[in-house]
């Protein structure tokens, strides 16, 4: 298993690699390395920019492109992990069903999420030429971490911990059309697929 | 296993140190590098207040300056503003009813034509004033130029060429033309002009101060055009690219006469009260109606959908 290389020869190879790497790294130890390692101070606005993408006009024989609306809310005073549960729940639902489910959910994030969905529906009808406000479904929905505030949590014996005041962002993408039909996969189907994958294996480089 | 590893590591360490020195030496000789000064780029969230200044309020500082004899000139918080166009259409032209419906050969048509030819006195005065400031203005040549401006402006709108559009269209007309159009595709074509365009109305209002003259000229244009508006996703929203429509338009062009570099630019359009309704948008729209209580039905309420009044408005 271990390759038998002589001691000094091994060292020479290693040092050679190191030398070349040092030279490549920015001209030696005199200049400073200039890697950008800090987090950005401004928020990433890519999600909002997706609303400004302009598609070329379609010819009459092409299938009608469904309208997509991207909406988000930043710095919600809620945990991103708790928000995730709600976001996962409404993925793939039609907008009416999602709003109904969130209205009768007891979590704090549900009310906020319902506001966001209603806002997004309003924007879709007003600005993005969506014809029927019920004809939308939730294509993507997820939450992410916002900028946290740090506070001191006092413990006994003069010890302290840094308490994070959590904030989260919530993103949603509504697409025009009926919600896509998801085929329900039973455990029997999954088992059959597993066995099929095992049977599909081939032995390469054999006689 | 342990001792051989340690020996190799030590040797590695020695070798890298040698190499570093070698690298330094070799680099110094071949490429003398400029010395890079580290710069502080981290944002300081807390800047301590300057130590040593006595507690001075704004009032105290002013009193001290006055006592010392320092006089400040009166500071006017003003900015010069250039108004290159007027705010609206002054004394708009009221197009006669049935314009372009009657043919020129019938008796009514001839009467309309004769009325139109002999314009009101105010328009003649205004045209004379415009000719004082702009000697090249004639009622014979101006309509053609105006039509060219119109076609170029609309072509710039389809390409959304902001600079060109600003030079062909006044600041009052620009937002009306481009509102909501930034994320839409417009396809417009001017096919032909059915009748030669004509100057029907002219006015010379002055804004703010007397003598600051703006000339507004109304032009009557009968032409054939196609229009198709596509939304952000490339779906047809309005109109049709193949269908050609006969369009009768009353355009208003304006120029800042006092400014020697002023140009005739599109200022607006006049929609007569008798204009036929435009084609509907290819979309079902909800008209806001009365709030229904849980037991009520809409048909039982006998609610009449309000129709818009036929009023002339300037676009």
mmCIF file of C-alpha atoms in Angstrom, chain B residues 2-293:
data_model
loop_
_atom_site.group_PDB
_atom_site.id
_atom_site.type_symbol
_atom_site.label_atom_id
_atom_site.label_comp_id
_atom_site.label_asym_id
_atom_site.label_seq_id
_atom_site.Cartn_x
_atom_site.Cartn_y
_atom_site.Cartn_z
ATOM 1 C CA UNK B 2 6.588 7.925 14.684
ATOM 2 C CA UNK B 3 10.291 8.805 14.516
ATOM 3 C CA UNK B 4 10.631 8.601 10.735
ATOM 4 C CA UNK B 5 7.582 10.937 10.387
ATOM 5 C CA UNK B 6 9.052 13.480 12.804
ATOM 6 C CA UNK B 7 12.379 13.424 11.015
ATOM 7 C CA UNK B 8 10.740 14.068 7.665
ATOM 8 C CA UNK B 9 8.671 16.884 9.150
ATOM 9 C CA UNK B 10 11.763 18.558 10.637
ATOM 10 C CA UNK B 11 13.556 18.237 7.361
ATOM 11 C CA UNK B 12 10.543 19.703 5.554
ATOM 12 C CA UNK B 13 10.532 22.648 7.947
ATOM 13 C CA UNK B 14 14.221 23.306 7.389
ATOM 14 C CA UNK B 15 13.779 22.998 3.650
ATOM 15 C CA UNK B 16 10.882 25.459 3.524
ATOM 16 C CA UNK B 17 12.858 28.010 5.562
ATOM 17 C CA UNK B 18 15.757 27.683 3.129
ATOM 18 C CA UNK B 19 13.387 27.972 0.240
ATOM 19 C CA UNK B 20 11.825 31.080 1.715
ATOM 20 C CA UNK B 21 15.199 32.706 1.991
ATOM 21 C CA UNK B 22 16.041 31.575 -1.519
ATOM 22 C CA UNK B 23 12.729 32.939 -2.797
ATOM 23 C CA UNK B 24 13.386 36.284 -1.140
ATOM 24 C CA UNK B 25 16.843 36.564 -2.544
ATOM 25 C CA UNK B 26 15.892 35.450 -6.025
ATOM 26 C CA UNK B 27 12.874 37.738 -6.185
ATOM 27 C CA UNK B 28 14.798 40.751 -4.937
ATOM 28 C CA UNK B 29 17.382 40.297 -7.600
ATOM 29 C CA UNK B 30 15.071 39.680 -10.531
ATOM 30 C CA UNK B 31 11.893 41.701 -9.790
ATOM 31 C CA UNK B 32 12.172 44.412 -7.120
ATOM 32 C CA UNK B 33 8.600 44.510 -5.770
ATOM 33 C CA UNK B 34 7.021 47.754 -4.568
ATOM 34 C CA UNK B 35 6.415 47.790 -0.833
ATOM 35 C CA UNK B 36 2.655 47.402 -0.203
ATOM 36 C CA UNK B 37 1.314 49.554 2.599
ATOM 37 C CA UNK B 38 -1.530 47.891 4.479
ATOM 38 C CA UNK B 39 -4.655 50.056 4.519
ATOM 39 C CA UNK B 40 -7.326 49.877 7.179
ATOM 40 C CA UNK B 41 -10.562 48.925 5.426
ATOM 41 C CA UNK B 42 -12.579 47.644 8.378
ATOM 42 C CA UNK B 43 -15.508 49.910 9.173
ATOM 43 C CA UNK B 44 -15.285 51.551 12.587
ATOM 44 C CA UNK B 45 -18.628 51.103 14.242
ATOM 45 C CA UNK B 46 -17.746 53.265 17.233
ATOM 46 C CA UNK B 47 -15.795 56.460 16.703
ATOM 47 C CA UNK B 48 -14.932 57.962 20.086
ATOM 48 C CA UNK B 49 -15.823 61.637 20.515
ATOM 49 C CA UNK B 50 -12.969 64.090 20.167
ATOM 50 C CA UNK B 51 -11.434 64.727 23.545
ATOM 51 C CA UNK B 52 -10.822 68.365 24.540
ATOM 52 C CA UNK B 53 -13.694 70.388 23.028
ATOM 53 C CA UNK B 54 -15.727 72.248 25.559
ATOM 54 C CA UNK B 55 -19.492 71.731 25.610
ATOM 55 C CA UNK B 56 -20.597 74.218 22.938
ATOM 56 C CA UNK B 57 -24.110 74.534 21.593
ATOM 57 C CA UNK B 58 -24.897 75.952 18.193
ATOM 58 C CA UNK B 59 -26.187 79.184 19.757
ATOM 59 C CA UNK B 60 -23.008 79.711 21.795
ATOM 60 C CA UNK B 61 -20.800 79.187 18.760
ATOM 61 C CA UNK B 62 -22.768 81.712 16.733
ATOM 62 C CA UNK B 63 -22.609 84.272 19.565
ATOM 63 C CA UNK B 64 -18.835 83.831 19.851
ATOM 64 C CA UNK B 65 -18.381 84.254 16.086
ATOM 65 C CA UNK B 66 -20.449 87.428 16.088
ATOM 66 C CA UNK B 67 -18.486 88.791 19.065
ATOM 67 C CA UNK B 68 -15.233 88.072 17.277
ATOM 68 C CA UNK B 69 -16.475 90.022 14.267
ATOM 69 C CA UNK B 70 -16.811 87.217 11.715
ATOM 70 C CA UNK B 71 -19.685 87.927 9.347
ATOM 71 C CA UNK B 72 -21.211 85.215 7.201
ATOM 72 C CA UNK B 73 -22.966 86.081 3.974
ATOM 73 C CA UNK B 74 -26.667 85.243 3.822
ATOM 74 C CA UNK B 75 -26.900 81.674 2.516
ATOM 75 C CA UNK B 76 -29.688 81.180 0.026
ATOM 76 C CA UNK B 77 -30.736 77.568 -0.214
ATOM 77 C CA UNK B 78 -31.626 77.869 -3.870
ATOM 78 C CA UNK B 79 -30.880 75.972 -7.005
ATOM 79 C CA UNK B 80 -31.367 77.197 -10.552
ATOM 80 C CA UNK B 81 -33.976 75.097 -12.321
ATOM 81 C CA UNK B 82 -34.384 74.930 -16.066
ATOM 82 C CA UNK B 83 -37.973 74.524 -17.171
ATOM 83 C CA UNK B 84 -37.808 73.358 -20.736
ATOM 84 C CA UNK B 85 -41.502 72.609 -21.250
ATOM 85 C CA UNK B 86 -44.828 73.854 -19.956
ATOM 86 C CA UNK B 87 -46.993 71.809 -17.642
ATOM 87 C CA UNK B 88 -49.936 71.141 -19.916
ATOM 88 C CA UNK B 89 -51.812 72.063 -23.011
ATOM 89 C CA UNK B 90 -53.097 75.635 -22.806
ATOM 90 C CA UNK B 91 -56.450 76.338 -24.409
ATOM 91 C CA UNK B 92 -56.784 72.913 -26.015
ATOM 92 C CA UNK B 93 -58.197 72.514 -29.457
ATOM 93 C CA UNK B 94 -61.701 71.077 -29.467
ATOM 94 C CA UNK B 95 -61.937 68.928 -32.582
ATOM 95 C CA UNK B 96 -65.302 69.233 -34.359
ATOM 96 C CA UNK B 97 -67.599 66.281 -34.023
ATOM 97 C CA UNK B 98 -67.675 63.944 -36.961
ATOM 98 C CA UNK B 99 -64.180 64.886 -38.106
ATOM 99 C CA UNK B 100 -62.898 62.421 -40.705
ATOM 100 C CA UNK B 101 -66.280 60.688 -40.811
ATOM 101 C CA UNK B 102 -67.699 62.830 -43.627
ATOM 102 C CA UNK B 103 -66.066 62.685 -46.994
ATOM 103 C CA UNK B 104 -64.697 65.934 -48.457
ATOM 104 C CA UNK B 105 -66.927 65.725 -51.525
ATOM 105 C CA UNK B 106 -70.279 66.006 -49.691
ATOM 106 C CA UNK B 107 -71.746 69.415 -48.781
ATOM 107 C CA UNK B 108 -71.238 68.952 -45.050
ATOM 108 C CA UNK B 109 -67.689 67.888 -45.675
ATOM 109 C CA UNK B 110 -66.934 71.028 -47.686
ATOM 110 C CA UNK B 111 -68.432 73.249 -44.995
ATOM 111 C CA UNK B 112 -66.209 71.569 -42.382
ATOM 112 C CA UNK B 113 -63.186 72.051 -44.561
ATOM 113 C CA UNK B 114 -63.869 75.748 -45.122
ATOM 114 C CA UNK B 115 -64.377 76.252 -41.413
ATOM 115 C CA UNK B 116 -61.138 74.554 -40.632
ATOM 116 C CA UNK B 117 -59.159 76.554 -43.195
ATOM 117 C CA UNK B 118 -60.117 79.939 -41.775
ATOM 118 C CA UNK B 119 -58.703 79.544 -38.269
ATOM 119 C CA UNK B 120 -59.572 81.604 -35.286
ATOM 120 C CA UNK B 121 -57.731 84.877 -34.756
ATOM 121 C CA UNK B 122 -55.882 83.676 -31.702
ATOM 122 C CA UNK B 123 -54.231 80.899 -33.666
ATOM 123 C CA UNK B 124 -53.142 83.338 -36.375
ATOM 124 C CA UNK B 125 -51.665 85.673 -33.782
ATOM 125 C CA UNK B 126 -49.858 82.796 -32.166
ATOM 126 C CA UNK B 127 -48.447 81.638 -35.487
ATOM 127 C CA UNK B 128 -47.231 85.182 -36.179
ATOM 128 C CA UNK B 129 -45.505 85.293 -32.778
ATOM 129 C CA UNK B 130 -43.878 81.936 -33.409
ATOM 130 C CA UNK B 131 -42.596 83.201 -36.775
ATOM 131 C CA UNK B 132 -40.979 86.170 -34.995
ATOM 132 C CA UNK B 133 -38.851 83.892 -32.867
ATOM 133 C CA UNK B 134 -38.375 81.048 -35.322
ATOM 134 C CA UNK B 135 -38.071 82.382 -38.881
ATOM 135 C CA UNK B 136 -38.027 78.892 -40.413
ATOM 136 C CA UNK B 137 -41.534 78.046 -39.222
ATOM 137 C CA UNK B 138 -44.147 77.784 -41.966
ATOM 138 C CA UNK B 139 -47.562 76.207 -41.842
ATOM 139 C CA UNK B 140 -46.722 74.403 -45.092
ATOM 140 C CA UNK B 141 -43.469 72.674 -44.084
ATOM 141 C CA UNK B 142 -44.034 72.206 -40.376
ATOM 142 C CA UNK B 143 -46.530 69.293 -40.599
ATOM 143 C CA UNK B 144 -44.058 67.057 -42.431
ATOM 144 C CA UNK B 145 -41.334 67.735 -39.882
ATOM 145 C CA UNK B 146 -43.804 67.097 -37.121
ATOM 146 C CA UNK B 147 -44.817 63.770 -38.600
ATOM 147 C CA UNK B 148 -41.181 62.740 -38.816
ATOM 148 C CA UNK B 149 -40.685 63.692 -35.164
ATOM 149 C CA UNK B 150 -43.741 61.619 -34.277
ATOM 150 C CA UNK B 151 -42.503 58.536 -36.145
ATOM 151 C CA UNK B 152 -38.983 58.805 -34.739
ATOM 152 C CA UNK B 153 -40.282 59.275 -31.208
ATOM 153 C CA UNK B 154 -42.410 56.157 -31.404
ATOM 154 C CA UNK B 155 -39.561 54.149 -32.896
ATOM 155 C CA UNK B 156 -37.328 55.294 -30.040
ATOM 156 C CA UNK B 157 -40.083 54.169 -27.651
ATOM 157 C CA UNK B 158 -40.079 50.663 -29.140
ATOM 158 C CA UNK B 159 -36.312 50.431 -28.748
ATOM 159 C CA UNK B 160 -36.492 52.351 -25.460
ATOM 160 C CA UNK B 161 -33.675 54.698 -26.347
ATOM 161 C CA UNK B 162 -33.930 57.143 -23.456
ATOM 162 C CA UNK B 163 -31.624 59.880 -24.746
ATOM 163 C CA UNK B 164 -33.213 60.025 -28.182
ATOM 164 C CA UNK B 165 -36.676 59.955 -26.662
ATOM 165 C CA UNK B 166 -35.873 62.889 -24.395
ATOM 166 C CA UNK B 167 -34.714 64.942 -27.367
ATOM 167 C CA UNK B 168 -37.899 64.219 -29.353
ATOM 168 C CA UNK B 169 -40.488 64.363 -26.565
ATOM 169 C CA UNK B 170 -40.986 66.951 -23.817
ATOM 170 C CA UNK B 171 -40.512 66.186 -20.148
ATOM 171 C CA UNK B 172 -44.246 66.341 -19.566
ATOM 172 C CA UNK B 173 -44.974 63.778 -22.274
ATOM 173 C CA UNK B 174 -42.142 61.386 -21.433
ATOM 174 C CA UNK B 175 -43.629 59.793 -18.298
ATOM 175 C CA UNK B 176 -47.016 59.484 -19.969
ATOM 176 C CA UNK B 177 -45.468 57.605 -22.862
ATOM 177 C CA UNK B 178 -43.221 55.368 -20.810
ATOM 178 C CA UNK B 179 -45.198 54.655 -17.649
ATOM 179 C CA UNK B 180 -45.394 50.939 -17.072
ATOM 180 C CA UNK B 181 -43.604 50.189 -20.322
ATOM 181 C CA UNK B 182 -40.146 49.503 -18.998
ATOM 182 C CA UNK B 183 -40.638 45.781 -18.647
ATOM 183 C CA UNK B 184 -42.853 45.367 -21.688
ATOM 184 C CA UNK B 185 -42.054 44.968 -25.381
ATOM 185 C CA UNK B 186 -43.855 47.331 -27.772
ATOM 186 C CA UNK B 187 -44.001 46.653 -31.493
ATOM 187 C CA UNK B 188 -45.274 49.668 -33.449
ATOM 188 C CA UNK B 189 -45.228 50.342 -37.143
ATOM 189 C CA UNK B 190 -46.234 53.415 -39.104
ATOM 190 C CA UNK B 191 -47.505 52.136 -42.439
ATOM 191 C CA UNK B 192 -48.719 55.207 -44.302
ATOM 192 C CA UNK B 193 -50.383 58.544 -43.908
ATOM 193 C CA UNK B 194 -53.930 58.668 -45.301
ATOM 194 C CA UNK B 195 -54.229 62.447 -45.397
ATOM 195 C CA UNK B 196 -51.461 65.021 -45.312
ATOM 196 C CA UNK B 197 -51.050 66.321 -41.757
ATOM 197 C CA UNK B 198 -52.328 69.840 -41.048
ATOM 198 C CA UNK B 199 -51.806 72.521 -38.453
ATOM 199 C CA UNK B 200 -55.191 73.192 -36.871
ATOM 200 C CA UNK B 201 -54.439 75.224 -33.760
ATOM 201 C CA UNK B 202 -51.637 77.248 -32.230
ATOM 202 C CA UNK B 203 -51.132 79.038 -28.945
ATOM 203 C CA UNK B 204 -48.228 80.919 -27.381
ATOM 204 C CA UNK B 205 -48.530 80.837 -23.604
ATOM 205 C CA UNK B 206 -45.884 82.302 -21.303
ATOM 206 C CA UNK B 207 -44.956 80.663 -18.027
ATOM 207 C CA UNK B 208 -43.786 82.140 -14.718
ATOM 208 C CA UNK B 209 -42.527 85.472 -16.098
ATOM 209 C CA UNK B 210 -43.831 87.549 -19.004
ATOM 210 C CA UNK B 211 -41.839 87.001 -22.152
ATOM 211 C CA UNK B 212 -40.881 83.394 -21.361
ATOM 212 C CA UNK B 213 -42.728 82.109 -24.411
ATOM 213 C CA UNK B 214 -43.581 78.543 -25.272
ATOM 214 C CA UNK B 215 -45.202 77.779 -28.583
ATOM 215 C CA UNK B 216 -47.791 74.987 -28.768
ATOM 216 C CA UNK B 217 -49.048 73.826 -32.137
ATOM 217 C CA UNK B 218 -51.771 71.222 -32.638
ATOM 218 C CA UNK B 219 -51.501 68.964 -35.649
ATOM 219 C CA UNK B 220 -54.205 66.789 -37.139
ATOM 220 C CA UNK B 221 -52.921 63.466 -38.461
ATOM 221 C CA UNK B 222 -54.827 60.661 -40.188
ATOM 222 C CA UNK B 223 -52.669 57.601 -40.649
ATOM 223 C CA UNK B 224 -52.495 53.829 -40.639
ATOM 224 C CA UNK B 225 -50.540 52.110 -37.862
ATOM 225 C CA UNK B 226 -50.077 48.699 -36.222
ATOM 226 C CA UNK B 227 -49.510 48.261 -32.522
ATOM 227 C CA UNK B 228 -48.803 45.177 -30.422
ATOM 228 C CA UNK B 229 -47.821 45.274 -26.738
ATOM 229 C CA UNK B 230 -46.246 42.212 -25.126
ATOM 230 C CA UNK B 231 -45.841 41.855 -21.373
ATOM 231 C CA UNK B 232 -42.736 40.797 -19.464
ATOM 232 C CA UNK B 233 -43.079 37.140 -20.460
ATOM 233 C CA UNK B 234 -43.590 37.744 -24.167
ATOM 234 C CA UNK B 235 -47.359 37.194 -24.140
ATOM 235 C CA UNK B 236 -49.577 39.449 -26.207
ATOM 236 C CA UNK B 237 -51.332 42.025 -24.033
ATOM 237 C CA UNK B 238 -52.862 44.466 -26.468
ATOM 238 C CA UNK B 239 -53.355 44.804 -30.184
ATOM 239 C CA UNK B 240 -52.200 42.706 -33.071
ATOM 240 C CA UNK B 241 -49.145 42.957 -35.280
ATOM 241 C CA UNK B 242 -50.973 42.178 -38.530
ATOM 242 C CA UNK B 243 -54.081 44.298 -38.059
ATOM 243 C CA UNK B 244 -53.697 47.810 -39.496
ATOM 244 C CA UNK B 245 -55.804 50.524 -37.957
ATOM 245 C CA UNK B 246 -56.750 53.937 -39.278
ATOM 246 C CA UNK B 247 -55.885 56.431 -36.614
ATOM 247 C CA UNK B 248 -57.005 60.071 -36.421
ATOM 248 C CA UNK B 249 -54.807 61.906 -33.963
ATOM 249 C CA UNK B 250 -54.474 65.447 -32.692
ATOM 250 C CA UNK B 251 -50.869 65.893 -31.638
ATOM 251 C CA UNK B 252 -49.566 68.855 -29.705
ATOM 252 C CA UNK B 253 -45.973 69.912 -30.300
ATOM 253 C CA UNK B 254 -44.177 72.424 -28.183
ATOM 254 C CA UNK B 255 -41.056 74.519 -28.356
ATOM 255 C CA UNK B 256 -39.419 76.899 -25.923
ATOM 256 C CA UNK B 257 -39.293 79.871 -28.315
ATOM 257 C CA UNK B 258 -37.036 82.096 -26.235
ATOM 258 C CA UNK B 259 -34.335 79.419 -26.043
ATOM 259 C CA UNK B 260 -32.220 79.555 -29.233
ATOM 260 C CA UNK B 261 -31.452 75.827 -28.927
ATOM 261 C CA UNK B 262 -35.077 74.853 -28.441
ATOM 262 C CA UNK B 263 -36.589 72.211 -30.645
ATOM 263 C CA UNK B 264 -40.108 71.241 -31.616
ATOM 264 C CA UNK B 265 -40.976 68.247 -29.474
ATOM 265 C CA UNK B 266 -44.063 66.114 -28.956
ATOM 266 C CA UNK B 267 -45.954 67.490 -25.965
ATOM 267 C CA UNK B 268 -49.165 65.515 -25.857
ATOM 268 C CA UNK B 269 -52.259 64.229 -27.579
ATOM 269 C CA UNK B 270 -55.850 65.407 -27.467
ATOM 270 C CA UNK B 271 -58.536 62.743 -27.143
ATOM 271 C CA UNK B 272 -61.835 64.143 -28.408
ATOM 272 C CA UNK B 273 -65.014 63.350 -26.522
ATOM 273 C CA UNK B 274 -66.527 61.614 -29.549
ATOM 274 C CA UNK B 275 -63.579 59.259 -30.084
ATOM 275 C CA UNK B 276 -64.623 55.597 -30.431
ATOM 276 C CA UNK B 277 -63.712 53.276 -27.566
ATOM 277 C CA UNK B 278 -60.326 51.597 -27.806
ATOM 278 C CA UNK B 279 -59.917 47.837 -28.153
ATOM 279 C CA UNK B 280 -60.068 45.970 -24.851
ATOM 280 C CA UNK B 281 -57.000 44.398 -23.254
ATOM 281 C CA UNK B 282 -56.579 40.658 -23.818
ATOM 282 C CA UNK B 283 -57.318 39.878 -20.194
ATOM 283 C CA UNK B 284 -60.314 39.657 -17.900
ATOM 284 C CA UNK B 285 -60.267 42.508 -15.430
ATOM 285 C CA UNK B 286 -62.217 42.773 -12.185
ATOM 286 C CA UNK B 287 -64.397 45.898 -11.968
ATOM 287 C CA UNK B 288 -64.772 46.775 -8.288
ATOM 288 C CA UNK B 289 -68.370 46.367 -7.221
ATOM 289 C CA UNK B 290 -70.503 46.418 -4.098
ATOM 290 C CA UNK B 291 -69.560 44.351 -1.042
ATOM 291 C CA UNK B 292 -71.880 41.366 -0.730
ATOM 292 C CA UNK B 293 -73.180 40.147 2.598
#
